[in-house]
JSON list of C-alpha atoms in Angstrom, two decimals:
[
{"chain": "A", "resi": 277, "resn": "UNK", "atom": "CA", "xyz": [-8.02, -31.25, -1.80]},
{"chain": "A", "resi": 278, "resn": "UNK", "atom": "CA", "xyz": [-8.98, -28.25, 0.14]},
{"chain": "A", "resi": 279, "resn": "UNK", "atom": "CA", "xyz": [-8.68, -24.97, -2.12]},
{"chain": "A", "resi": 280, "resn": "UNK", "atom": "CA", "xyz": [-8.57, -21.25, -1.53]},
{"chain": "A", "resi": 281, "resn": "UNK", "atom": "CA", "xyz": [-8.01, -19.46, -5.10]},
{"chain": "A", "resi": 282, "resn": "UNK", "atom": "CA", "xyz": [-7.32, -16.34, -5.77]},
{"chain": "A", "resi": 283, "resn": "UNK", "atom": "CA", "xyz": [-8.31, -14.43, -9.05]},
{"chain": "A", "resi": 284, "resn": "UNK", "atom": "CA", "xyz": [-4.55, -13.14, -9.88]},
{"chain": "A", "resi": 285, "resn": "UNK", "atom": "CA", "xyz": [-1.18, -13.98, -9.18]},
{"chain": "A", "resi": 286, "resn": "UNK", "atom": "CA", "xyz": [0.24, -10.79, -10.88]},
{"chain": "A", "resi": 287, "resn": "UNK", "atom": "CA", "xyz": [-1.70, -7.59, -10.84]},
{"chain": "A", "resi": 288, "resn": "UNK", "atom": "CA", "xyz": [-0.36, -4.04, -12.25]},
{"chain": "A", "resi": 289, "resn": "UNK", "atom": "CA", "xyz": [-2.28, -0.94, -11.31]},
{"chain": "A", "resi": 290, "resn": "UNK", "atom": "CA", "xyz": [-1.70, 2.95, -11.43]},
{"chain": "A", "resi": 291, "resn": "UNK", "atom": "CA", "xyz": [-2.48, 4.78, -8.78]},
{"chain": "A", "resi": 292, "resn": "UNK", "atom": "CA", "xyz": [-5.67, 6.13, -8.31]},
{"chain": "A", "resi": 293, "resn": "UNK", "atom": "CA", "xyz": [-7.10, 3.30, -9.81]},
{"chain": "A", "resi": 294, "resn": "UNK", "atom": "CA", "xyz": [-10.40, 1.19, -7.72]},
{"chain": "A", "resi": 295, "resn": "UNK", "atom": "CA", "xyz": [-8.62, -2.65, -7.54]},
{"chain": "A", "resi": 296, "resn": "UNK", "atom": "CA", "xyz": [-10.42, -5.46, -6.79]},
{"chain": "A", "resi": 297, "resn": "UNK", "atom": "CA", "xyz": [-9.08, -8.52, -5.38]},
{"chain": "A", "resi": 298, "resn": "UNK", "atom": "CA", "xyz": [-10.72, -11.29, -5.72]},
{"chain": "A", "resi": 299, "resn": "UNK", "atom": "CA", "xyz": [-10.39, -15.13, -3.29]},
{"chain": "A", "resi": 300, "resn": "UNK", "atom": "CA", "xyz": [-12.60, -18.28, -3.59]},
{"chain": "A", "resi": 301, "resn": "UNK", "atom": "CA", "xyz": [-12.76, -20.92, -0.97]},
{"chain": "A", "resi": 302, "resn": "UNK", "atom": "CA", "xyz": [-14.28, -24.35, -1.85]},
{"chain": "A", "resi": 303, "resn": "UNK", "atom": "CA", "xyz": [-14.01, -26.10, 1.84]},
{"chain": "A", "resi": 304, "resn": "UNK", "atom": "CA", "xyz": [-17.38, -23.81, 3.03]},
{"chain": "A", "resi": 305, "resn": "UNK", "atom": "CA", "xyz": [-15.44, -22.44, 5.83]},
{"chain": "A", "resi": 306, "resn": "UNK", "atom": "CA", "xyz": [-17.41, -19.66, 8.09]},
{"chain": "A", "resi": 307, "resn": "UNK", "atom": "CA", "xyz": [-14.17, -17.94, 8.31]},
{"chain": "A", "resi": 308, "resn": "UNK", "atom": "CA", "xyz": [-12.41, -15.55, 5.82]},
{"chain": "A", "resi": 309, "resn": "UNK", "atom": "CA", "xyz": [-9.08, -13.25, 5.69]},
{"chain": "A", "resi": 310, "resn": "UNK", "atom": "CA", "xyz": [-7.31, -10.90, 3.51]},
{"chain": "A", "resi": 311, "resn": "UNK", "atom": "CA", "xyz": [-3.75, -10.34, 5.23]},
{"chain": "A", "resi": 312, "resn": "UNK", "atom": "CA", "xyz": [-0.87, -7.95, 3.20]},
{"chain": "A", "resi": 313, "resn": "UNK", "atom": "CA", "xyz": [2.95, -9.46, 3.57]},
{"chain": "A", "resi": 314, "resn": "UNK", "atom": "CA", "xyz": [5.34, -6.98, 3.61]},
{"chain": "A", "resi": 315, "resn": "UNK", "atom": "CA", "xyz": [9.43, -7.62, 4.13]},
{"chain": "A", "resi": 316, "resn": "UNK", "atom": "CA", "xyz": [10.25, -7.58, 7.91]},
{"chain": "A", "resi": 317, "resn": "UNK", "atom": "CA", "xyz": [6.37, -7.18, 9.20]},
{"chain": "A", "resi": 318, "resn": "UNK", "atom": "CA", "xyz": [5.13, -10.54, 8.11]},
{"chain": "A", "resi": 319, "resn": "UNK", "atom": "CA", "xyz": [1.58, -11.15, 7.68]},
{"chain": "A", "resi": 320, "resn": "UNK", "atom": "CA", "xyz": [-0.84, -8.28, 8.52]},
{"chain": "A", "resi": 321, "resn": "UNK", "atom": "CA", "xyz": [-4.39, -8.62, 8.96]},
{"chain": "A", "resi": 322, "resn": "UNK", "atom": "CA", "xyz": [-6.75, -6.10, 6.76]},
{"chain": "A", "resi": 323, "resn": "UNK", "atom": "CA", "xyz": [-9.98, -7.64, 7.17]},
{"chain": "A", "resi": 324, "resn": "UNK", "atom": "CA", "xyz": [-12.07, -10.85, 7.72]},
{"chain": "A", "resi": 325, "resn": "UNK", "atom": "CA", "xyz": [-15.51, -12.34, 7.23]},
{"chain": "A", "resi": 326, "resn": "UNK", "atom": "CA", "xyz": [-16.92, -14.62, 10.08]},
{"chain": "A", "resi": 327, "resn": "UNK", "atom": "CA", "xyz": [-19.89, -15.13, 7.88]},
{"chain": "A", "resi": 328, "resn": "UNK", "atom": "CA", "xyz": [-21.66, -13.95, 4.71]},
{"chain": "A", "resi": 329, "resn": "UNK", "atom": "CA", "xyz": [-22.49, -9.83, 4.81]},
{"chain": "A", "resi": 330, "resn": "UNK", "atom": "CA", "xyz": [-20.03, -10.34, 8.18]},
{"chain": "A", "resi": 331, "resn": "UNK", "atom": "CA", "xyz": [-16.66, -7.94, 8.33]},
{"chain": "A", "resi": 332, "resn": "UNK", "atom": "CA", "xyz": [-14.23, -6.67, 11.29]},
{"chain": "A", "resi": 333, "resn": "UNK", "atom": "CA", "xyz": [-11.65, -4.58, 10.40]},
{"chain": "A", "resi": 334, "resn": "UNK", "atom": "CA", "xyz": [-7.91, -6.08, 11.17]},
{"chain": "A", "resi": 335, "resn": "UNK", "atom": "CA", "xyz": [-4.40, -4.18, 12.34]},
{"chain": "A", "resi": 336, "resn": "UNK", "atom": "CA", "xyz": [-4.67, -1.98, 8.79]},
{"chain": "A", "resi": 337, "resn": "UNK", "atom": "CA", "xyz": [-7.85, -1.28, 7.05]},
{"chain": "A", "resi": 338, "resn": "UNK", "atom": "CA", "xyz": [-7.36, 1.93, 6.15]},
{"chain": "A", "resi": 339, "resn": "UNK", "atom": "CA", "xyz": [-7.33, 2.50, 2.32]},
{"chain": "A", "resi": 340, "resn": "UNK", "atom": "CA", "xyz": [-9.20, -0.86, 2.07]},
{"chain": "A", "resi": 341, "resn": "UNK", "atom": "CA", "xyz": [-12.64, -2.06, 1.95]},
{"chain": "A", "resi": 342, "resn": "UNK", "atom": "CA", "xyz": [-14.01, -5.85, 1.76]},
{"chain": "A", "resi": 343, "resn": "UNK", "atom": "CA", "xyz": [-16.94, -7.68, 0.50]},
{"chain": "A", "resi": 344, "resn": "UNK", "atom": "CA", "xyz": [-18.60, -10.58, 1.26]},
{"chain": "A", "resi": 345, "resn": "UNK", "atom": "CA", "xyz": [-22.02, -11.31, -1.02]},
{"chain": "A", "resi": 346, "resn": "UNK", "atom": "CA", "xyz": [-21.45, -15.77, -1.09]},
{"chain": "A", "resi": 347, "resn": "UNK", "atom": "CA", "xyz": [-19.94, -17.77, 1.46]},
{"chain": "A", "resi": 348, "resn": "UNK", "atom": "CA", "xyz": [-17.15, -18.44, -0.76]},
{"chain": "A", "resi": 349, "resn": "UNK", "atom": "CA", "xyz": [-15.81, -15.78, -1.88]},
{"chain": "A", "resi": 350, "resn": "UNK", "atom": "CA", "xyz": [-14.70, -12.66, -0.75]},
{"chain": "A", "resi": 351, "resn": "UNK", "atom": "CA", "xyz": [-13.54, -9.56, -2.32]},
{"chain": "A", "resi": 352, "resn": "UNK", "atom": "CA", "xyz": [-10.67, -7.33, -1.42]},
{"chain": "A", "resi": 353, "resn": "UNK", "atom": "CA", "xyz": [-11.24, -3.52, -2.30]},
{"chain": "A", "resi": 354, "resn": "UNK", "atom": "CA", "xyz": [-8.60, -0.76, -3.00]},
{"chain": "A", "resi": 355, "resn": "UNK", "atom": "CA", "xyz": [-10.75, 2.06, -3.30]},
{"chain": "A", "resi": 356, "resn": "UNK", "atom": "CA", "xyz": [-8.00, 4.24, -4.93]},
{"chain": "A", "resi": 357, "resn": "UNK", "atom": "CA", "xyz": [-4.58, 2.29, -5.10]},
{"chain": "A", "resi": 358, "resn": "UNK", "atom": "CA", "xyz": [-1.81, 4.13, -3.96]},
{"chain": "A", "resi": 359, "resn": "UNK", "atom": "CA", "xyz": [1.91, 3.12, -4.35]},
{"chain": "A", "resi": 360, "resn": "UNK", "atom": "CA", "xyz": [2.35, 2.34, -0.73]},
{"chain": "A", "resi": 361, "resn": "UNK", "atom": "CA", "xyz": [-0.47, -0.46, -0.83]},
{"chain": "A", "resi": 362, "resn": "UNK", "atom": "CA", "xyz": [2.25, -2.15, -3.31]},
{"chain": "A", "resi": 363, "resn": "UNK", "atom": "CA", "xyz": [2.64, -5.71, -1.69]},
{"chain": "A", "resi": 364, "resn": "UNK", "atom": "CA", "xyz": [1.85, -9.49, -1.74]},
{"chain": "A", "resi": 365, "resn": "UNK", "atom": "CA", "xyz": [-2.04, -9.50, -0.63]},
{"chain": "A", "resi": 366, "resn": "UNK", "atom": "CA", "xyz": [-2.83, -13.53, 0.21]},
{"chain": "A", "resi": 367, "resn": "UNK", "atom": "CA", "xyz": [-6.75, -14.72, 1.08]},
{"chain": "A", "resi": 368, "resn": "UNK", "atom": "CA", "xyz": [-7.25, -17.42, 4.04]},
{"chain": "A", "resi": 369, "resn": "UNK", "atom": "CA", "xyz": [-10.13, -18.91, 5.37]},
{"chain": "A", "resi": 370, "resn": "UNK", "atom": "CA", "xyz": [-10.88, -21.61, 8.40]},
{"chain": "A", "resi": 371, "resn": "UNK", "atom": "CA", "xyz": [-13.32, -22.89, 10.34]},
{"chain": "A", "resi": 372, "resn": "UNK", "atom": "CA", "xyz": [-14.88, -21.21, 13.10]},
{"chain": "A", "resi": 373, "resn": "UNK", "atom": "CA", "xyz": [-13.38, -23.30, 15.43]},
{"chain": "A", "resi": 374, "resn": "UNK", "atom": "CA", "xyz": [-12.76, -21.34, 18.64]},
{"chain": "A", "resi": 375, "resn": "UNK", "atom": "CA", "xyz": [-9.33, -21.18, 17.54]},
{"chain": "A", "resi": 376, "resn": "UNK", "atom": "CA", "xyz": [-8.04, -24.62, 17.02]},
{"chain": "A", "resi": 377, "resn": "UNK", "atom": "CA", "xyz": [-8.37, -24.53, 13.16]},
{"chain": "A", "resi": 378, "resn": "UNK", "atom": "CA", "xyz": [-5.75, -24.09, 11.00]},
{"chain": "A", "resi": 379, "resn": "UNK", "atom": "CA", "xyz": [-5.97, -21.49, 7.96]},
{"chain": "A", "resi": 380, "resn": "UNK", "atom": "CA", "xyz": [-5.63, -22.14, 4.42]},
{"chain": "A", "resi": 381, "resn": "UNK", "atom": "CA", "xyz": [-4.36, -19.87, 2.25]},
{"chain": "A", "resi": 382, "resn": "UNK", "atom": "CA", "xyz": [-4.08, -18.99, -1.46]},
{"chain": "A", "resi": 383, "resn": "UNK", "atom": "CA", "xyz": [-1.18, -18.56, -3.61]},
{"chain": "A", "resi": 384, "resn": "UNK", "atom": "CA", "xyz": [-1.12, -14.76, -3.39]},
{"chain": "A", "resi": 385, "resn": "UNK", "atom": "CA", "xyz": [-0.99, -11.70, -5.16]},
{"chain": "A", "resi": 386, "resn": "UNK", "atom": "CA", "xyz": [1.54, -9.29, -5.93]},
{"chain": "A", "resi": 387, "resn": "UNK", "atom": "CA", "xyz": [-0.29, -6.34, -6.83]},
{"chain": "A", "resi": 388, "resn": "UNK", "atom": "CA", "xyz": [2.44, -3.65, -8.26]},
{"chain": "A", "resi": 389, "resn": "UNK", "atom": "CA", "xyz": [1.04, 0.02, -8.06]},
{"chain": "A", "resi": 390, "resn": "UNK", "atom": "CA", "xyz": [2.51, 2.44, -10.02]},
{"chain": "B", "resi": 293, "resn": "UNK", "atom": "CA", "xyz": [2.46, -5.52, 21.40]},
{"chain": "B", "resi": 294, "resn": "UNK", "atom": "CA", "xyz": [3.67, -8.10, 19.52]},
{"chain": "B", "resi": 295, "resn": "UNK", "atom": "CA", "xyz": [2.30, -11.39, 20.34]},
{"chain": "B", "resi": 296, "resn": "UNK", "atom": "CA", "xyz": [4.48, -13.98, 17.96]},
{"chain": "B", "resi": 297, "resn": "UNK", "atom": "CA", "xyz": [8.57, -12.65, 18.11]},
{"chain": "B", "resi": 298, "resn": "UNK", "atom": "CA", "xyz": [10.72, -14.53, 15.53]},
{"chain": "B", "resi": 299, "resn": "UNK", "atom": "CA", "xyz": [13.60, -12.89, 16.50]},
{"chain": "B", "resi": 300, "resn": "UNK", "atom": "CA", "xyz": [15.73, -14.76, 13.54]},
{"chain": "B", "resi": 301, "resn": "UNK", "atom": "CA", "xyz": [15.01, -12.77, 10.34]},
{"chain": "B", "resi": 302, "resn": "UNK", "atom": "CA", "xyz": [17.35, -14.60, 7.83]},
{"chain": "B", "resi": 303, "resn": "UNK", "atom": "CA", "xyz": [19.56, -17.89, 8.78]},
{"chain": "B", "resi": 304, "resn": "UNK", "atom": "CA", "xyz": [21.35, -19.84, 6.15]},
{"chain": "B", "resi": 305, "resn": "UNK", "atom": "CA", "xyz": [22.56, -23.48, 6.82]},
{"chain": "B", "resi": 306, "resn": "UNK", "atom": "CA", "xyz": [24.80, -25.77, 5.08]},
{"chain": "B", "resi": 307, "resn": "UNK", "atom": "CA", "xyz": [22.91, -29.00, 3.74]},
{"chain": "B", "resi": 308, "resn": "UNK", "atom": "CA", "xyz": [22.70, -31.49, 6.57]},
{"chain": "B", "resi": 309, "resn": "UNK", "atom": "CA", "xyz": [22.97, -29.38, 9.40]},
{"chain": "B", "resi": 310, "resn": "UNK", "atom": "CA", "xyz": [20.36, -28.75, 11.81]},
{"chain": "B", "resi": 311, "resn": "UNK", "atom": "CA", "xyz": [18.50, -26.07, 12.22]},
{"chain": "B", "resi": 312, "resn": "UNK", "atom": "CA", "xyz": [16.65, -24.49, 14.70]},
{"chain": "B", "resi": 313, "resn": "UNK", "atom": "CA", "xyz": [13.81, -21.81, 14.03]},
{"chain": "B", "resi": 314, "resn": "UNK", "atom": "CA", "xyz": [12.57, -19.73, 17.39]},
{"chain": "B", "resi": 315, "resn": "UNK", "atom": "CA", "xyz": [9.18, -18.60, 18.41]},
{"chain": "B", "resi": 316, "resn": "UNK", "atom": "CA", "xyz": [7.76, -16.93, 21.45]},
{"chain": "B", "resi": 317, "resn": "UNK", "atom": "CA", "xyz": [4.54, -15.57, 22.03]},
{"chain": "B", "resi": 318, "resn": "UNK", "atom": "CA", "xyz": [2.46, -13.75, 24.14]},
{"chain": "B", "resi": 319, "resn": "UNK", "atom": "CA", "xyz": [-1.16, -14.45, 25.40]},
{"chain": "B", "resi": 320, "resn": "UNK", "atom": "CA", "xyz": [-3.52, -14.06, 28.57]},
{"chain": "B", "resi": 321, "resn": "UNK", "atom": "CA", "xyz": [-5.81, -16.89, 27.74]},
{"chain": "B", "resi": 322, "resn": "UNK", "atom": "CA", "xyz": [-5.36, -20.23, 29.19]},
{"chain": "B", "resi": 323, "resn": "UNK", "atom": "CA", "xyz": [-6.56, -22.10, 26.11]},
{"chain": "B", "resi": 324, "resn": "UNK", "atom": "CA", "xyz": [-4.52, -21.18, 22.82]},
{"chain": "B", "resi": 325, "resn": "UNK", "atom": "CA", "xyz": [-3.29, -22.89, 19.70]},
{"chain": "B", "resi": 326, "resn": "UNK", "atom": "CA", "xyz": [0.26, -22.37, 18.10]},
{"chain": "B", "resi": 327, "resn": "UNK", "atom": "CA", "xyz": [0.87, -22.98, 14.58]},
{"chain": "B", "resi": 328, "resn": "UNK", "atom": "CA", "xyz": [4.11, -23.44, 12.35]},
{"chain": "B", "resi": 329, "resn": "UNK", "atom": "CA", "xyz": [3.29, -22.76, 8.57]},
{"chain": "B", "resi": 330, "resn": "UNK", "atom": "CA", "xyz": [6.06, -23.12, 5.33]},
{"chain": "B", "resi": 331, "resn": "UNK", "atom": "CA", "xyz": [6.12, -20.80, 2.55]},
{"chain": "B", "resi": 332, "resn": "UNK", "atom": "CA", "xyz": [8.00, -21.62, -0.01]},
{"chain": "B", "resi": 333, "resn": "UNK", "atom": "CA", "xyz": [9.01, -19.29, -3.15]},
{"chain": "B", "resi": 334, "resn": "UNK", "atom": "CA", "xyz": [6.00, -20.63, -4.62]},
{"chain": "B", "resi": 335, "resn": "UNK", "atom": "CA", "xyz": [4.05, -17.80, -2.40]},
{"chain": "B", "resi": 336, "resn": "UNK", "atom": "CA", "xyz": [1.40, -20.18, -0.82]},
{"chain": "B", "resi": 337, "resn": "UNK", "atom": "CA", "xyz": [1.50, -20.58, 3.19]},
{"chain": "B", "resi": 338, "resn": "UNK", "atom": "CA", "xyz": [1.38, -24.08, 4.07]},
{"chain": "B", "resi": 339, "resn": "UNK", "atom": "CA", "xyz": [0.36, -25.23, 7.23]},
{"chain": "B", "resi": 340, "resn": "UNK", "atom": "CA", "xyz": [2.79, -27.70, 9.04]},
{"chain": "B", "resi": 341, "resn": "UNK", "atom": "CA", "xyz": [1.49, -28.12, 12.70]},
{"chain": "B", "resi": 342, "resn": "UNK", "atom": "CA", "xyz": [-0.96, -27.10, 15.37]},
{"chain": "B", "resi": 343, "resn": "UNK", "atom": "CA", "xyz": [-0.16, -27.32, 19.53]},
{"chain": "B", "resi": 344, "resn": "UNK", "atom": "CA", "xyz": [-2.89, -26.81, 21.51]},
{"chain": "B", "resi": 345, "resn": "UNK", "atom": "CA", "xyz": [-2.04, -24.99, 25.42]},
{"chain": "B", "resi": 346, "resn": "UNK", "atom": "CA", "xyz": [-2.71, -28.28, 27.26]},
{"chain": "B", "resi": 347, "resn": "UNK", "atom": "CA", "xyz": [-0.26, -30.24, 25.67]},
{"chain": "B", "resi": 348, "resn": "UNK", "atom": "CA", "xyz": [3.35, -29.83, 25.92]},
{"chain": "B", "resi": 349, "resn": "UNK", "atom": "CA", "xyz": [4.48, -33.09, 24.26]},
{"chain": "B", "resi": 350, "resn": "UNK", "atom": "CA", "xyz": [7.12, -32.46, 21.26]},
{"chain": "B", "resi": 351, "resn": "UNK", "atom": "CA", "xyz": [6.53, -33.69, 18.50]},
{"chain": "B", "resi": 352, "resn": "UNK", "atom": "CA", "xyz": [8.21, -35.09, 15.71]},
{"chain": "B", "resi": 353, "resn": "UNK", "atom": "CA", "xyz": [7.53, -35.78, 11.86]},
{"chain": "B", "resi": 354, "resn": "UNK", "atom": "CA", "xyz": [10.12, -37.24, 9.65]},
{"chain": "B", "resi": 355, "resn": "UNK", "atom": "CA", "xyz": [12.99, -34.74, 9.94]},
{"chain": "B", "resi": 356, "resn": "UNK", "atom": "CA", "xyz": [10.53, -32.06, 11.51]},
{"chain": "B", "resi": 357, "resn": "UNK", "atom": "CA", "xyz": [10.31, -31.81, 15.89]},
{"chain": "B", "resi": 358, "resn": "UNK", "atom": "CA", "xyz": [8.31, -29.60, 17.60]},
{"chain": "B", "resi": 359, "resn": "UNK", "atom": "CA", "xyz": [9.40, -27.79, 21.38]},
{"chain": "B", "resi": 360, "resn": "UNK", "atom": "CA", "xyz": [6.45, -26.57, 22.88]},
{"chain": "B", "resi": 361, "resn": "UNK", "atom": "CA", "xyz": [7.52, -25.04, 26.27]},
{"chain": "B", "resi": 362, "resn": "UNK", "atom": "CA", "xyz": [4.69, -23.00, 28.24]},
{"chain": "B", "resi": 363, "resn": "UNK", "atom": "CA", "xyz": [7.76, -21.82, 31.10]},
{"chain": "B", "resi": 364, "resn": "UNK", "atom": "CA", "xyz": [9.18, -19.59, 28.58]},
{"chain": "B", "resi": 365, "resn": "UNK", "atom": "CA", "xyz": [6.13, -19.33, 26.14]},
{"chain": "B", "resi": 366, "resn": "UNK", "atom": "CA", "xyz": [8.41, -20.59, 23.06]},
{"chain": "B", "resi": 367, "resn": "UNK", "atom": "CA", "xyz": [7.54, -23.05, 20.45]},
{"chain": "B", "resi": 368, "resn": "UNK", "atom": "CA", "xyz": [10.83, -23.88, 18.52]},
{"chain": "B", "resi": 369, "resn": "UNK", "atom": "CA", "xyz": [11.18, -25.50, 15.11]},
{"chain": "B", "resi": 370, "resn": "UNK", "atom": "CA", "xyz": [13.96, -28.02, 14.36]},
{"chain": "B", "resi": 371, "resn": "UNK", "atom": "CA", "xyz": [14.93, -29.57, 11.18]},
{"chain": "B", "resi": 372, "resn": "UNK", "atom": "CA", "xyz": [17.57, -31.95, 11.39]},
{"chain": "B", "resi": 373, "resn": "UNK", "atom": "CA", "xyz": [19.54, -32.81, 8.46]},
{"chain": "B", "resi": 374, "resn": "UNK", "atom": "CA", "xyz": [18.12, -29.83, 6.46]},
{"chain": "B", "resi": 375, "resn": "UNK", "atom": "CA", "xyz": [17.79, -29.98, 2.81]},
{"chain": "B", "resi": 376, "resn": "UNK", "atom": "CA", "xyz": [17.51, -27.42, -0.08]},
{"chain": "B", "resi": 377, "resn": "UNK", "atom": "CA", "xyz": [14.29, -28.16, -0.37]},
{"chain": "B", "resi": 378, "resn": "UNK", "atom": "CA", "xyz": [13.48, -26.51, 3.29]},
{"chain": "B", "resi": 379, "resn": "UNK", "atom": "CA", "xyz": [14.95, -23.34, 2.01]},
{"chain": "B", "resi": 380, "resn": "UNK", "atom": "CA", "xyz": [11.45, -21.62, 2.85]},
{"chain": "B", "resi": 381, "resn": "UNK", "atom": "CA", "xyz": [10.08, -18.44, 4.77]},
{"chain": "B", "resi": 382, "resn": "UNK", "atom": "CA", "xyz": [8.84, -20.58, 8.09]},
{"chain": "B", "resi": 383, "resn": "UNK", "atom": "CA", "xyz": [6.02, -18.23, 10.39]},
{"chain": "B", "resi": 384, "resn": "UNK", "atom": "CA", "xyz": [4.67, -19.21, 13.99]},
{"chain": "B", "resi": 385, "resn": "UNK", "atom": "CA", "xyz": [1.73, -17.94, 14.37]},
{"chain": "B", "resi": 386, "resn": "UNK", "atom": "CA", "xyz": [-0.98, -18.03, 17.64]},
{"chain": "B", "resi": 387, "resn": "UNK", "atom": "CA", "xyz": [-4.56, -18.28, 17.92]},
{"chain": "B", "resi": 388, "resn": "UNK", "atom": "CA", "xyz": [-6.76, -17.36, 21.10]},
{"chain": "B", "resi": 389, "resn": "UNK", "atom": "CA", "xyz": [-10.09, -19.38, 22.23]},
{"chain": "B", "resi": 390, "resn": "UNK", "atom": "CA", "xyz": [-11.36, -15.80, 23.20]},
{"chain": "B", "resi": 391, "resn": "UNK", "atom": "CA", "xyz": [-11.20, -14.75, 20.38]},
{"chain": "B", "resi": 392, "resn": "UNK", "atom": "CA", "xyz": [-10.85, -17.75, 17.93]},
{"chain": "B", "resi": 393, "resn": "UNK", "atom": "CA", "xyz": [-11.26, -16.05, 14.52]},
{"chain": "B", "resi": 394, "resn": "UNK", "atom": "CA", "xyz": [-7.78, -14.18, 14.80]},
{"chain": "B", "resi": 395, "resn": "UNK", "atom": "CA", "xyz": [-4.02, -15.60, 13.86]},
{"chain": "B", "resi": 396, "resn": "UNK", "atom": "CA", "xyz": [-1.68, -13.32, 15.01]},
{"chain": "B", "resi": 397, "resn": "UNK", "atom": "CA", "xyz": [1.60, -13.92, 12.91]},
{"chain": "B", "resi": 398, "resn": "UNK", "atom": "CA", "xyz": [5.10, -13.15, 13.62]},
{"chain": "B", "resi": 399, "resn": "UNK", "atom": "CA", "xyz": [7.49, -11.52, 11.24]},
{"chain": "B", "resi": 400, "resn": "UNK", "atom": "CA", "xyz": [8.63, -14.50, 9.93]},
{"chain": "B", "resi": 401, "resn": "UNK", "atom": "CA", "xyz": [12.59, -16.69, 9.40]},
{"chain": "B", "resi": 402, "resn": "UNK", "atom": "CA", "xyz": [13.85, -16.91, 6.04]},
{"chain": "B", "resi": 403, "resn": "UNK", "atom": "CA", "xyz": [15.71, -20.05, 5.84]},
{"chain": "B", "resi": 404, "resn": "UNK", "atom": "CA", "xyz": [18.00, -20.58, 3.37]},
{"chain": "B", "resi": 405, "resn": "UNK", "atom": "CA", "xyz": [20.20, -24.23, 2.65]},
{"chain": "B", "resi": 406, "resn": "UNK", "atom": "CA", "xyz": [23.19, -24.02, 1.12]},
{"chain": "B", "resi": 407, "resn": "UNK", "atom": "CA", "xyz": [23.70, -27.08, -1.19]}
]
């Protein structure tokens, strides 16, 4: 079974605070997202990895930062949480697959800054 | 601009009625993929179906079908005889062969059956 795991489900943070956020894939896929869901905007793109050391910035990368050190996993980076960053943050990754290949995602986390 | 619309934010059906979840899109490339993926309250987006832009044939999967219409760029969701377990936020999403590593998402339906 194909798995993409990330490191919380719940996370509470005050603001200020450096958050990290972390997603492991186990299907070696080239391809790696972190996305934000927010009510009534859906799925936003932050950042993704098209390889190892490999980043392009997404629709809203601002207050965010990513890493990328191992194929499989990839890091999410609040470099000083604020409340408004306050939302469901899920990982994805994929083939590189000119398109036709589907994402998988993780189960999410609901990161709470306060 | 938007590429994915799901104009239906919320819809709530009665057990065993159909239901019909809309998406329409936006692209310049010929070749293009369209997705359908389930998320239940669980939190984890599950991936239902993939369409490619050269093939128009619906589909169909147990109570699930598929419209994939290139005239009016839409790519509709049915489930027929719906059941509380399809009470689920549903999201159509697109991906380009130009540039293949993107999904753009739409806003997503929340469906809700009534038991």
């Amino acid at each position: 079974d194909v798995k993409v795991t990330q490191s919380s489900r719940y996370l509470v943070k005050r603001t200020g605070e450096k958050v990290f956020l972390e997603c492991v894939q186990d299907m070696d896929h080239e391809n790696m997202f972190w996305y934000r869901q927010d009510p009534g905007l859906g799925l936003r793109l932050i950042y993704f990895s098209y390889d190892v050391k490999m980043k392009e910035k997404g629709d809203i990368p601002e207050g965010y930062s990513v890493s990328r050190e191992k194929k499989e996993r990839f890091s999410l980076i609040l470099e000083s949480a604020s409340t408004n960053q306050t939302s469901m943050y899920l990982c994805a990754s994929s083939l590189p697959a000119q398109g036709w290949a589907e994402a998988f995602f993780g189960q999410g986390t609901r990161l709470t800054v306060v | 601009a938007q590429k994915v619309t799901q104009a239906q934010t919320e819809i709530s059906v009665v057990e065993k009625e159909d239901v019909t979840l809309d998406c329409v899109y936006e692209t310049r490339d010929t070749t293009y993929y369209l997705f359908w993926y389930k998320q239940p309250p669980s939190g984890e987006l599950v991936f239902l179906i993939r369409r490619n832009s050269f093939d128009e044939q619906n589909e169909i999967s147990g109570r699930y079908s598929w419209n994939f219409q290139k005239s009016t760029s839409s790519f509709n969701f049915t489930i027929t005889a719906s059941q509380v377990v399809d009470s689920a936020v549903y999201f159509c999403a697109l991906s380009e062969e130009n540039t293949g590593n993107q999904f753009y998402f739409g806003t997503g339906t929340s469906l809700t059956v009534i038991p």
